[in-house]
mmCIF file with all atom_site columns, C-alpha atoms and ligand atoms in Angstrom:
data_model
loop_
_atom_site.group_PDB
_atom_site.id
_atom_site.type_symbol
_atom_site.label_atom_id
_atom_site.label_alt_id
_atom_site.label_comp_id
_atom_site.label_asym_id
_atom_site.label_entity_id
_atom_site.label_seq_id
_atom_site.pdbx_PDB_ins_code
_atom_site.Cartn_x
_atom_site.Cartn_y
_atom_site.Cartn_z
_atom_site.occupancy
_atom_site.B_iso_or_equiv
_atom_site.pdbx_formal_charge
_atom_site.auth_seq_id
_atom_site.auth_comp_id
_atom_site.auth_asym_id
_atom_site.auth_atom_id
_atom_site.pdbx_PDB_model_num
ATOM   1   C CA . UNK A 1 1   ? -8.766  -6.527  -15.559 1.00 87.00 ? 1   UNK A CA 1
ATOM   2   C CA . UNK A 1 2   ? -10.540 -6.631  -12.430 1.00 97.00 ? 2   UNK A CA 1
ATOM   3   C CA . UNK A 1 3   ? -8.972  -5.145  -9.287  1.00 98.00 ? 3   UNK A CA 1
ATOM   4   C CA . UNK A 1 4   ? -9.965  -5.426  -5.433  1.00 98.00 ? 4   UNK A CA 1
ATOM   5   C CA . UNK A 1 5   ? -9.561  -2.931  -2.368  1.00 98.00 ? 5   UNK A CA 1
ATOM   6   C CA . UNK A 1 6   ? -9.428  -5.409  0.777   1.00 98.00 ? 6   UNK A CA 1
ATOM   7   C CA . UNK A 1 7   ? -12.248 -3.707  2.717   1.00 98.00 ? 7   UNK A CA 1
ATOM   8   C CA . UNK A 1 8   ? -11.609 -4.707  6.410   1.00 97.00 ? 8   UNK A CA 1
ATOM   9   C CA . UNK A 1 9   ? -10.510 -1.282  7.137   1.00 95.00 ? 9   UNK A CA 1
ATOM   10  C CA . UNK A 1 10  ? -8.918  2.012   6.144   1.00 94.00 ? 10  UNK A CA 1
ATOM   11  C CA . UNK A 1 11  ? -9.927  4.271   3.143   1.00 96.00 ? 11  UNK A CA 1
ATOM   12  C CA . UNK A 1 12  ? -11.729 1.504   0.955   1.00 98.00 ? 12  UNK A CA 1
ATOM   13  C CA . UNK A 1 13  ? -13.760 3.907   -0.604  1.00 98.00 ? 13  UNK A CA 1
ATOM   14  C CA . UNK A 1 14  ? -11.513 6.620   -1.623  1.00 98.00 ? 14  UNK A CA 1
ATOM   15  C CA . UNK A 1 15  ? -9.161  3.557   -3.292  1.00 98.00 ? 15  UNK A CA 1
ATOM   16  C CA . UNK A 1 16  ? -12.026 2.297   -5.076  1.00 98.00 ? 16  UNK A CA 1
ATOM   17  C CA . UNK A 1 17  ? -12.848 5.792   -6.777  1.00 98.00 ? 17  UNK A CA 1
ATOM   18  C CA . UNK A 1 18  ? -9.550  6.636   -7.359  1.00 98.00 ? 18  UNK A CA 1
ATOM   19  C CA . UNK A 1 19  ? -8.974  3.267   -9.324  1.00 98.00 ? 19  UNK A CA 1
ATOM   20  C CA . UNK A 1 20  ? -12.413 3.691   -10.916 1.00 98.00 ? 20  UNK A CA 1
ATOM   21  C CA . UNK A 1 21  ? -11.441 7.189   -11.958 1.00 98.00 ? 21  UNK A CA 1
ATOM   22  C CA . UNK A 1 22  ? -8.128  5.479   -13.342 1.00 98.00 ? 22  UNK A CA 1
ATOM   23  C CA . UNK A 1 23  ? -10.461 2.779   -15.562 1.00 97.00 ? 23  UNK A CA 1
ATOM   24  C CA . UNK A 1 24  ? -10.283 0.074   -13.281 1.00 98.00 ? 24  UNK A CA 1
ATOM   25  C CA . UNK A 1 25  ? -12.881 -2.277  -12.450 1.00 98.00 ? 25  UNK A CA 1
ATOM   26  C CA . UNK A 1 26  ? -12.759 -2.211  -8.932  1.00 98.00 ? 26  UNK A CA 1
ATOM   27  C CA . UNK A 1 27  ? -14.588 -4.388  -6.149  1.00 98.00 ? 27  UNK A CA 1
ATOM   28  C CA . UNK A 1 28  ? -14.565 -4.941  -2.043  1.00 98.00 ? 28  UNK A CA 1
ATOM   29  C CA . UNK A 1 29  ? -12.595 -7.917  -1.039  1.00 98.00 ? 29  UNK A CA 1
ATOM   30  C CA . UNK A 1 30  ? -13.544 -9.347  2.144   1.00 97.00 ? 30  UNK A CA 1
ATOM   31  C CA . UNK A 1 31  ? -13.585 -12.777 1.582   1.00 97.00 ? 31  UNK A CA 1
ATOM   32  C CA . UNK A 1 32  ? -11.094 -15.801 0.263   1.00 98.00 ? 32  UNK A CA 1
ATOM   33  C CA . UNK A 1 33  ? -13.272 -16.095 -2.620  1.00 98.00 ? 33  UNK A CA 1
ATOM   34  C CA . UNK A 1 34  ? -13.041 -12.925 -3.497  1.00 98.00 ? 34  UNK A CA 1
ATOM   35  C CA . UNK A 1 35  ? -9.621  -12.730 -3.404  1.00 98.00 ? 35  UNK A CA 1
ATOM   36  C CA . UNK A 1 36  ? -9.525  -15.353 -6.163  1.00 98.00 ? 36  UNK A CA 1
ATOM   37  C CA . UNK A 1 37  ? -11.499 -13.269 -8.827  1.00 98.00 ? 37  UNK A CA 1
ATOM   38  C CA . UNK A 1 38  ? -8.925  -10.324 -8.903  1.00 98.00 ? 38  UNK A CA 1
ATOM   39  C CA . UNK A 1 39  ? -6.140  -9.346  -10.843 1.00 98.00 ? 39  UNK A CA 1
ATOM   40  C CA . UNK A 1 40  ? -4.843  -6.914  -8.036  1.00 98.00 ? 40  UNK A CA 1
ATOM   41  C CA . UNK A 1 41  ? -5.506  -5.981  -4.757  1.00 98.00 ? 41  UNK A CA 1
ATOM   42  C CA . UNK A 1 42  ? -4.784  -2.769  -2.783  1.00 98.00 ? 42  UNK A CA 1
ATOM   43  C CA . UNK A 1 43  ? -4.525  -2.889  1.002   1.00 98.00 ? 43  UNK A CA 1
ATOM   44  C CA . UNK A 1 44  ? -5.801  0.052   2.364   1.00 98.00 ? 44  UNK A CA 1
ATOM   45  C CA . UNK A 1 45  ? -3.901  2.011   5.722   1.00 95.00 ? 45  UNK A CA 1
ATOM   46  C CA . UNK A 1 46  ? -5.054  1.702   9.013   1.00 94.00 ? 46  UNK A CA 1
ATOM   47  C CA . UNK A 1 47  ? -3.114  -0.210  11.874  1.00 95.00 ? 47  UNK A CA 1
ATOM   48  C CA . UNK A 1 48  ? -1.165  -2.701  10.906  1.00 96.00 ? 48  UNK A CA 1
ATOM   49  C CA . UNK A 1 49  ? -1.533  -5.097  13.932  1.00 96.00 ? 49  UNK A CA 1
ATOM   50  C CA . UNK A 1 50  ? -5.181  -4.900  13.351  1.00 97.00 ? 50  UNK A CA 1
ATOM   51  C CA . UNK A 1 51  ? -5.251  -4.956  9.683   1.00 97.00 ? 51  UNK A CA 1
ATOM   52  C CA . UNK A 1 52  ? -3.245  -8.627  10.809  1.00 97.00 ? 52  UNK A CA 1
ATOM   53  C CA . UNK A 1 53  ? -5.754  -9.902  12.833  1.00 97.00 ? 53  UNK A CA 1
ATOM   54  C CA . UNK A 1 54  ? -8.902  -8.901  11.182  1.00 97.00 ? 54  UNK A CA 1
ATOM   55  C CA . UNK A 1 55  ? -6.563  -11.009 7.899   1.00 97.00 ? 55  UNK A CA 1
ATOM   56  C CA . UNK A 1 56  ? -6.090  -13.791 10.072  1.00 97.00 ? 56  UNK A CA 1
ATOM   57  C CA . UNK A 1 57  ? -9.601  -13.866 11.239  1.00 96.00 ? 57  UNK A CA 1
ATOM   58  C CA . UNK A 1 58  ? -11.014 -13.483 8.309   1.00 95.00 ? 58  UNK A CA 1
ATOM   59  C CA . UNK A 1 59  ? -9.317  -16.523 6.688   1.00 97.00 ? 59  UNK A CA 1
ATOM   60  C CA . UNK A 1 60  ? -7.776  -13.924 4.473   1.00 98.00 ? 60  UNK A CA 1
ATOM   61  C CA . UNK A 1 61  ? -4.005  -14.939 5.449   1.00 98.00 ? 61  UNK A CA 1
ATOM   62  C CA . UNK A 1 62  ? -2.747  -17.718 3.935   1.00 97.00 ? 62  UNK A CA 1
ATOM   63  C CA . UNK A 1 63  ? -4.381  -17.086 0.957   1.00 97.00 ? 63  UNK A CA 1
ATOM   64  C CA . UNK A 1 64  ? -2.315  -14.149 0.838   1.00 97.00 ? 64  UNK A CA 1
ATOM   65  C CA . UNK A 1 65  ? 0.437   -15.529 1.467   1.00 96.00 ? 65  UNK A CA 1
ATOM   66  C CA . UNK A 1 66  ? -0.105  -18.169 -1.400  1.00 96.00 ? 66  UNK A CA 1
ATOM   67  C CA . UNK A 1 67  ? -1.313  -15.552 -3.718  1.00 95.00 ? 67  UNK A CA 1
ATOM   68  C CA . UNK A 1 68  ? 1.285   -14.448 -6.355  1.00 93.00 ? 68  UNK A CA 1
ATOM   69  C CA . UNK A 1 69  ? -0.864  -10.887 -8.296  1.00 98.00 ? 69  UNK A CA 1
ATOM   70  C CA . UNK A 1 70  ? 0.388   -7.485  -7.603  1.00 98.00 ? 70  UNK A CA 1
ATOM   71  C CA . UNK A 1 71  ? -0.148  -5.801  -4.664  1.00 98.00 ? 71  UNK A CA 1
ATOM   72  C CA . UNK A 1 72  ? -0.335  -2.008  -3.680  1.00 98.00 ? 72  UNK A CA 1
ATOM   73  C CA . UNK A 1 73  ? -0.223  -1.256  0.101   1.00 98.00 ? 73  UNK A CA 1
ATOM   74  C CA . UNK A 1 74  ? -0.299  2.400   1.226   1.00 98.00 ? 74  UNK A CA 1
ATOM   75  C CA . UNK A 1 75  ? 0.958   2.887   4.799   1.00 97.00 ? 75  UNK A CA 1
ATOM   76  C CA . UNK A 1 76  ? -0.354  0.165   7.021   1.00 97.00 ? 76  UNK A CA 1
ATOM   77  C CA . UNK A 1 77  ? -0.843  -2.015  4.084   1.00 98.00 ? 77  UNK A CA 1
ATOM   78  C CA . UNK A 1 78  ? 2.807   -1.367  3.682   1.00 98.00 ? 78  UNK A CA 1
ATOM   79  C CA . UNK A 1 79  ? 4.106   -2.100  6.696   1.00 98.00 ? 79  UNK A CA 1
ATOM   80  C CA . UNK A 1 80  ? 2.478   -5.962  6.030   1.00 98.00 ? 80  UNK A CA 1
ATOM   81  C CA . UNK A 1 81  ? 4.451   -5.777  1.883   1.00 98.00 ? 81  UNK A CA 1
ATOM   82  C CA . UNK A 1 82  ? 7.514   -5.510  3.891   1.00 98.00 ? 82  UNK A CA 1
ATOM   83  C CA . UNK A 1 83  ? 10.120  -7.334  5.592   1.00 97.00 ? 83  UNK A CA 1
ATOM   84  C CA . UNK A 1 84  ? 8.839   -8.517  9.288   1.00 93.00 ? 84  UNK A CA 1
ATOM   85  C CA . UNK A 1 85  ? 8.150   -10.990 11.871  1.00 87.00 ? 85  UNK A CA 1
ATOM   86  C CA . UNK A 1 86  ? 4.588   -11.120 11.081  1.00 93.00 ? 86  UNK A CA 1
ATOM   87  C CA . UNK A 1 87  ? 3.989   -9.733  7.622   1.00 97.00 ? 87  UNK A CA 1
ATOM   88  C CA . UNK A 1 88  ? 3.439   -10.662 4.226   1.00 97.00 ? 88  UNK A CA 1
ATOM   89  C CA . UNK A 1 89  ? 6.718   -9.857  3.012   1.00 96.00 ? 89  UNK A CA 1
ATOM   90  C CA . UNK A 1 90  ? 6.595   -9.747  -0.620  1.00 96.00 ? 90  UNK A CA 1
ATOM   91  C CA . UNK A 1 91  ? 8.952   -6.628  -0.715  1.00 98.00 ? 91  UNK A CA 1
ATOM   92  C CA . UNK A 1 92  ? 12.552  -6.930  0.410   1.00 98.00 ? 92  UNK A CA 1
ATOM   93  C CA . UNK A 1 93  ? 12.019  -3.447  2.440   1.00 98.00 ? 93  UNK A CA 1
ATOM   94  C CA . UNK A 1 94  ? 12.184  -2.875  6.072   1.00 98.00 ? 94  UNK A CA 1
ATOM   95  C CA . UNK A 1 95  ? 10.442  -0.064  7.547   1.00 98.00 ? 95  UNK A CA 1
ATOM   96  C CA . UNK A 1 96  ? 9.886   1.912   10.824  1.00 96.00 ? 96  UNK A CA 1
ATOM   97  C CA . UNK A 1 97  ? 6.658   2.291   12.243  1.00 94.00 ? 97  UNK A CA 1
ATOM   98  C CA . UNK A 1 98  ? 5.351   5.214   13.446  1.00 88.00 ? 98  UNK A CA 1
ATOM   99  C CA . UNK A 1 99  ? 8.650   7.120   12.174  1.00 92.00 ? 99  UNK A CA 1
ATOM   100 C CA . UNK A 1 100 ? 7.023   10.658  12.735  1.00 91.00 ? 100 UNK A CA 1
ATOM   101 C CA . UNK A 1 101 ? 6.456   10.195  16.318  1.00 85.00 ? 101 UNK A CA 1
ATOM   102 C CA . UNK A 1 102 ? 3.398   11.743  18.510  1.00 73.00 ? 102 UNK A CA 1
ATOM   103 C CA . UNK A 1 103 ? 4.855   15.262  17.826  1.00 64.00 ? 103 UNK A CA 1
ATOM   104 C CA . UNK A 1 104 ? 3.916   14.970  13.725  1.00 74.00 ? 104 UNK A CA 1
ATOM   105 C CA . UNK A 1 105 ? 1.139   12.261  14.028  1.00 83.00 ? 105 UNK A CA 1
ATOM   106 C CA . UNK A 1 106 ? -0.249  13.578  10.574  1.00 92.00 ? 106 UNK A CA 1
ATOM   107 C CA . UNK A 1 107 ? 1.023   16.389  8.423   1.00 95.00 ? 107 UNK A CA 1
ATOM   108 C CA . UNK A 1 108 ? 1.019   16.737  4.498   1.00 97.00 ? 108 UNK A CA 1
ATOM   109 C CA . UNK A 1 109 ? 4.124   17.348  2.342   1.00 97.00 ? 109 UNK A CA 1
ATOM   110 C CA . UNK A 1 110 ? 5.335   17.276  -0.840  1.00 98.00 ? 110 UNK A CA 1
ATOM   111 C CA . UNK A 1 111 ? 6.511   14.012  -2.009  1.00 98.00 ? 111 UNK A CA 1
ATOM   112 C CA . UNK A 1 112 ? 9.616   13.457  -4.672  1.00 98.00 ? 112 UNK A CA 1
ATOM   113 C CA . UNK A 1 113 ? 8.857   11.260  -7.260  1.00 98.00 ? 113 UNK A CA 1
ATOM   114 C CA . UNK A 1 114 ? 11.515  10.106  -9.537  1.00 96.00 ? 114 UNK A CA 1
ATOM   115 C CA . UNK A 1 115 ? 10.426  12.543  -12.273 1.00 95.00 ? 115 UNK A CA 1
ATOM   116 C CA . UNK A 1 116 ? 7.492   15.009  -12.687 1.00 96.00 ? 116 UNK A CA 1
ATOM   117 C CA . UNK A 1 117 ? 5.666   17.422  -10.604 1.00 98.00 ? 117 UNK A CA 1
ATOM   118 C CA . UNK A 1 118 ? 5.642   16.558  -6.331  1.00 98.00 ? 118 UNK A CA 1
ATOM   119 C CA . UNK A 1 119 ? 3.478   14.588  -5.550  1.00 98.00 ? 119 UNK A CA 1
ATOM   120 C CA . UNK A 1 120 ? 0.599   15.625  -2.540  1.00 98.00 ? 120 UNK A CA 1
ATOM   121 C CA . UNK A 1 121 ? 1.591   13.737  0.081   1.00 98.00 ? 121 UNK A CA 1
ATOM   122 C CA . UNK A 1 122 ? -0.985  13.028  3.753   1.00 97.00 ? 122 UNK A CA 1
ATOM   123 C CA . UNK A 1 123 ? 1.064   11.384  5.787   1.00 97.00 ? 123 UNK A CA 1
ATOM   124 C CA . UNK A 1 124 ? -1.205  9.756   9.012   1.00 95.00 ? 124 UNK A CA 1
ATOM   125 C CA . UNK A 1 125 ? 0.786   8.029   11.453  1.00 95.00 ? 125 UNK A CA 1
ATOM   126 C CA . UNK A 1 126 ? 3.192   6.985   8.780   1.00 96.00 ? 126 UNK A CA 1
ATOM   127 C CA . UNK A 1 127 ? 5.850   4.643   8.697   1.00 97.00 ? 127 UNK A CA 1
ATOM   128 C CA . UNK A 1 128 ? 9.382   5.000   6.617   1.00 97.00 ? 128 UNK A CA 1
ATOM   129 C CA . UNK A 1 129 ? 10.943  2.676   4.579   1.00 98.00 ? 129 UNK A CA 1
ATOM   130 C CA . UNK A 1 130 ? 14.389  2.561   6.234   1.00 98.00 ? 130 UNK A CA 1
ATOM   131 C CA . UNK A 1 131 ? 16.292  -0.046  3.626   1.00 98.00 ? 131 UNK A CA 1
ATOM   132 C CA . UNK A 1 132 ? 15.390  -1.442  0.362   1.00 98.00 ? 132 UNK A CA 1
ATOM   133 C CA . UNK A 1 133 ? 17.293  -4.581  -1.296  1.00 95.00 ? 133 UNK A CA 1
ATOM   134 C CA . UNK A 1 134 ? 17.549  -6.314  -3.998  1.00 84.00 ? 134 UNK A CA 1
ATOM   135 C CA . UNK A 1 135 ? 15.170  -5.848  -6.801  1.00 93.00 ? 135 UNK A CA 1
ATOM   136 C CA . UNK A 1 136 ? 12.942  -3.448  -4.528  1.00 98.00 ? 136 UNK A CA 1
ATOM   137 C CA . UNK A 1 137 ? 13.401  -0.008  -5.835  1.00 98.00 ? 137 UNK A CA 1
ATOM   138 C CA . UNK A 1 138 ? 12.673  3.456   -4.152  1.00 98.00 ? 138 UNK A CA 1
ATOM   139 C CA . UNK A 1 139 ? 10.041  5.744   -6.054  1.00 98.00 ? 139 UNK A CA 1
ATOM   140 C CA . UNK A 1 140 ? 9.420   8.676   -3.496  1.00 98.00 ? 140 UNK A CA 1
ATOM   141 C CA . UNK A 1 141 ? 11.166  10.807  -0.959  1.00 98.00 ? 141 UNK A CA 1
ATOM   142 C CA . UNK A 1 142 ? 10.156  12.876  1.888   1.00 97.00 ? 142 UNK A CA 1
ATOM   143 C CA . UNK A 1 143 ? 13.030  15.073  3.579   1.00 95.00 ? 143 UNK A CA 1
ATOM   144 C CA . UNK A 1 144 ? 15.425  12.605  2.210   1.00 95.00 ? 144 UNK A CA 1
ATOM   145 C CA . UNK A 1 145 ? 13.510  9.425   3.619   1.00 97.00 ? 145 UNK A CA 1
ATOM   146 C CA . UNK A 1 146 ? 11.876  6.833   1.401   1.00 98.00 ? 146 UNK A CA 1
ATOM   147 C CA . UNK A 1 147 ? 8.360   6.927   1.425   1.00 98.00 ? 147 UNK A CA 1
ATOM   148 C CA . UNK A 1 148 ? 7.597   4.595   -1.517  1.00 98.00 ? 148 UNK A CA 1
ATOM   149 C CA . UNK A 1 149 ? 9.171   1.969   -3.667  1.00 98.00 ? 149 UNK A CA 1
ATOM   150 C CA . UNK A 1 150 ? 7.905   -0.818  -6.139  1.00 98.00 ? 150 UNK A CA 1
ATOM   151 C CA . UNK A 1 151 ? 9.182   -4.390  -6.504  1.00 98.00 ? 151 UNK A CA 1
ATOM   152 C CA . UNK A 1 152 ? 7.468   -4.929  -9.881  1.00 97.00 ? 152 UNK A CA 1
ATOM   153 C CA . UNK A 1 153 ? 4.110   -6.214  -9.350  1.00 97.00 ? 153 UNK A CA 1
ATOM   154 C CA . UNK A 1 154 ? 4.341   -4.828  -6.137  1.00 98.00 ? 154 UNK A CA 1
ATOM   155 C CA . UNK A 1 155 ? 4.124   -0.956  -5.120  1.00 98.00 ? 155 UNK A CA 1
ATOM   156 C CA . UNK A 1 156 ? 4.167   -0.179  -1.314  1.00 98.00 ? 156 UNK A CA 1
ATOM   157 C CA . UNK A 1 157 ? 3.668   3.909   -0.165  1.00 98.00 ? 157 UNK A CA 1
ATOM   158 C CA . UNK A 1 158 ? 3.750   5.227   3.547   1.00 98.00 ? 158 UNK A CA 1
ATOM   159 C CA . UNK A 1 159 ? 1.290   7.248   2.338   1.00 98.00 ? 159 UNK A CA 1
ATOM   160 C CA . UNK A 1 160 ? -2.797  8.054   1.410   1.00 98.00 ? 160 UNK A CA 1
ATOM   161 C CA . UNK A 1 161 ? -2.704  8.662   -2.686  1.00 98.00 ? 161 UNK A CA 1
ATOM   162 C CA . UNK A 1 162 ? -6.334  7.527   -2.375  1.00 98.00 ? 162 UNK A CA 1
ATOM   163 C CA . UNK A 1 163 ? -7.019  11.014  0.061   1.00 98.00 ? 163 UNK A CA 1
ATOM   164 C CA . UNK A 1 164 ? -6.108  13.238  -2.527  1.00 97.00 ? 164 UNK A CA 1
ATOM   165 C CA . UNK A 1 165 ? -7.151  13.983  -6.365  1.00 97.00 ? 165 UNK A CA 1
ATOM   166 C CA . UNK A 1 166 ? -3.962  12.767  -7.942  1.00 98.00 ? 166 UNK A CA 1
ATOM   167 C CA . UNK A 1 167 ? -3.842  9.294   -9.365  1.00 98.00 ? 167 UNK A CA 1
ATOM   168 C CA . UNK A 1 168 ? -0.449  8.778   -10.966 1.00 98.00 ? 168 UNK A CA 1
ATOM   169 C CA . UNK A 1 169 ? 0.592   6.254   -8.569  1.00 98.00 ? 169 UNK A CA 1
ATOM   170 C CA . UNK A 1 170 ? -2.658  4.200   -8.164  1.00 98.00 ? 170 UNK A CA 1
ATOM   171 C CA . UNK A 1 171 ? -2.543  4.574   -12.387 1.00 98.00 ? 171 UNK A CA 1
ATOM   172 C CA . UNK A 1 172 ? 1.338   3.477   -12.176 1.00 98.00 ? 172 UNK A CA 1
ATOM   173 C CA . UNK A 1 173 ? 0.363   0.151   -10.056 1.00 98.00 ? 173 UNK A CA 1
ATOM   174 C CA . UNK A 1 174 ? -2.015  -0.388  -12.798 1.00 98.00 ? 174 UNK A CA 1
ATOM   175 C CA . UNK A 1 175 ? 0.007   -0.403  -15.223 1.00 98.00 ? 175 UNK A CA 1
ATOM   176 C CA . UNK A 1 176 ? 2.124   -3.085  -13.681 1.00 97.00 ? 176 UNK A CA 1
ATOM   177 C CA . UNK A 1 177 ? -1.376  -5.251  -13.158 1.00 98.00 ? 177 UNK A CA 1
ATOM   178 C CA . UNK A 1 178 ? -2.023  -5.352  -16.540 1.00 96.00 ? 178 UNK A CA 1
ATOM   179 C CA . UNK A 1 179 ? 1.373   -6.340  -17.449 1.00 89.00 ? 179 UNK A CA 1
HETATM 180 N N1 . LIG B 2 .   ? 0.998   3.568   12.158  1.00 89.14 ? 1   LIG B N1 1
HETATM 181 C C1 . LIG B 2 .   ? 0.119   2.589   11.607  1.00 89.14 ? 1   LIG B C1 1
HETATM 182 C C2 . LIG B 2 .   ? 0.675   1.179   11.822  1.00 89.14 ? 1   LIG B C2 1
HETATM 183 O O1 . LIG B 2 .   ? 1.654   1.013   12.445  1.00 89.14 ? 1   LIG B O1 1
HETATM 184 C C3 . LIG B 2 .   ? -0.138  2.860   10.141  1.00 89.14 ? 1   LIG B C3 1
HETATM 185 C C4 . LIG B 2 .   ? -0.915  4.135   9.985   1.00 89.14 ? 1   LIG B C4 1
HETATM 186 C C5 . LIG B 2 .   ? -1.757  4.196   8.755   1.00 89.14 ? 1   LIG B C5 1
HETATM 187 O O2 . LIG B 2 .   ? -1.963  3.208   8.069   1.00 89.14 ? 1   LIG B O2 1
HETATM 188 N N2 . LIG B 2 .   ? -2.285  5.355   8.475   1.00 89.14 ? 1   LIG B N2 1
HETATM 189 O O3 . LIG B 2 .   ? 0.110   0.243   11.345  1.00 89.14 ? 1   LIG B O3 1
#
């Protein structure tokens, strides 16, 4: 099982260690043929607009689009999972951008997860997932909003797993690639 962090921008670095540390084989995608090796690919935060362009640029889109293996998006790389005018939408999710507003442009919080300890949430100009449908089911909860959900292969999070020391979720995600 080999998976790939798409390296155009964001924490690429912190998602490949946190994978590694997980078992993974991990490697930098940057490139459509690099795509094509992987089992998996996480797409790191950042801004999604630009995360769109350097895609499209990059010849990175439509394979994307085409490409069927699980995907884990945290926060930007969320925003482009969900429901949109310009986004991958692979999970039946809508979500708000920028939720938090200028007042809380990055905080950290504990998150709800279904069951188990909270999990260490950084929230950096995070979105919110403000409706889920059909088989796309919520996993995590901040002050009552949903801040992550997976539509099996897919997991999407509004936040940065990869900035802390916990790996349960990039380890759950796993799980489902190797299903
Ligand atoms: N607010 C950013 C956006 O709209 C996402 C922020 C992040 O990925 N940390 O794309």
């Amino acid at each position: 099982m080999k998976v790939g962090v798409l390296a155009l921008q964001g924490a690429v670095s912190e998602h490949c260690r946190a994978l590694a540390a997980c078992g993974a084989r991990v490697k930098e995608v940057r490139t459509p043929a690099e795509l094509a090796k992987m089992d998996g690919l996480v797409m790191p935060g950042g801004e999604s607009t630009t995360l769109r362009h350097l895609l499209r640029n990059g010849g990175l889109w439509e394979p994307l689009l085409a490409w069927e293996k699980p995907i884990l998006g945290t926060c930007a790389g969320a925003i482009l999972l969900g429901r949109g005018s310009e986004t991958l939408g692979r999970m039946a999710m809508e979500l708000d951008r920028n939720a938090y507003g200028r007042q809380q442009e990055s905080f950290e919080a504990d998150v709800a997860l279904e069951a188990g300890e909270p999990f260490p949430g950084i929230f950096i100009r995070a979105p919110v997932i403000v409706f889920t449908d059909d088989n796309c089911t919520p996993i995590a909860w901040h002050n009552g909003n949903i801040v992550g959900a997976v539509q099996p292969p897919h997991m999407a999070l509004t936040f940065h797993p990869e900035l802390t020391g916990d790996r349960r979720l990039h380890q759950r995600w796993l799980e489902m690639v190797s299903r």
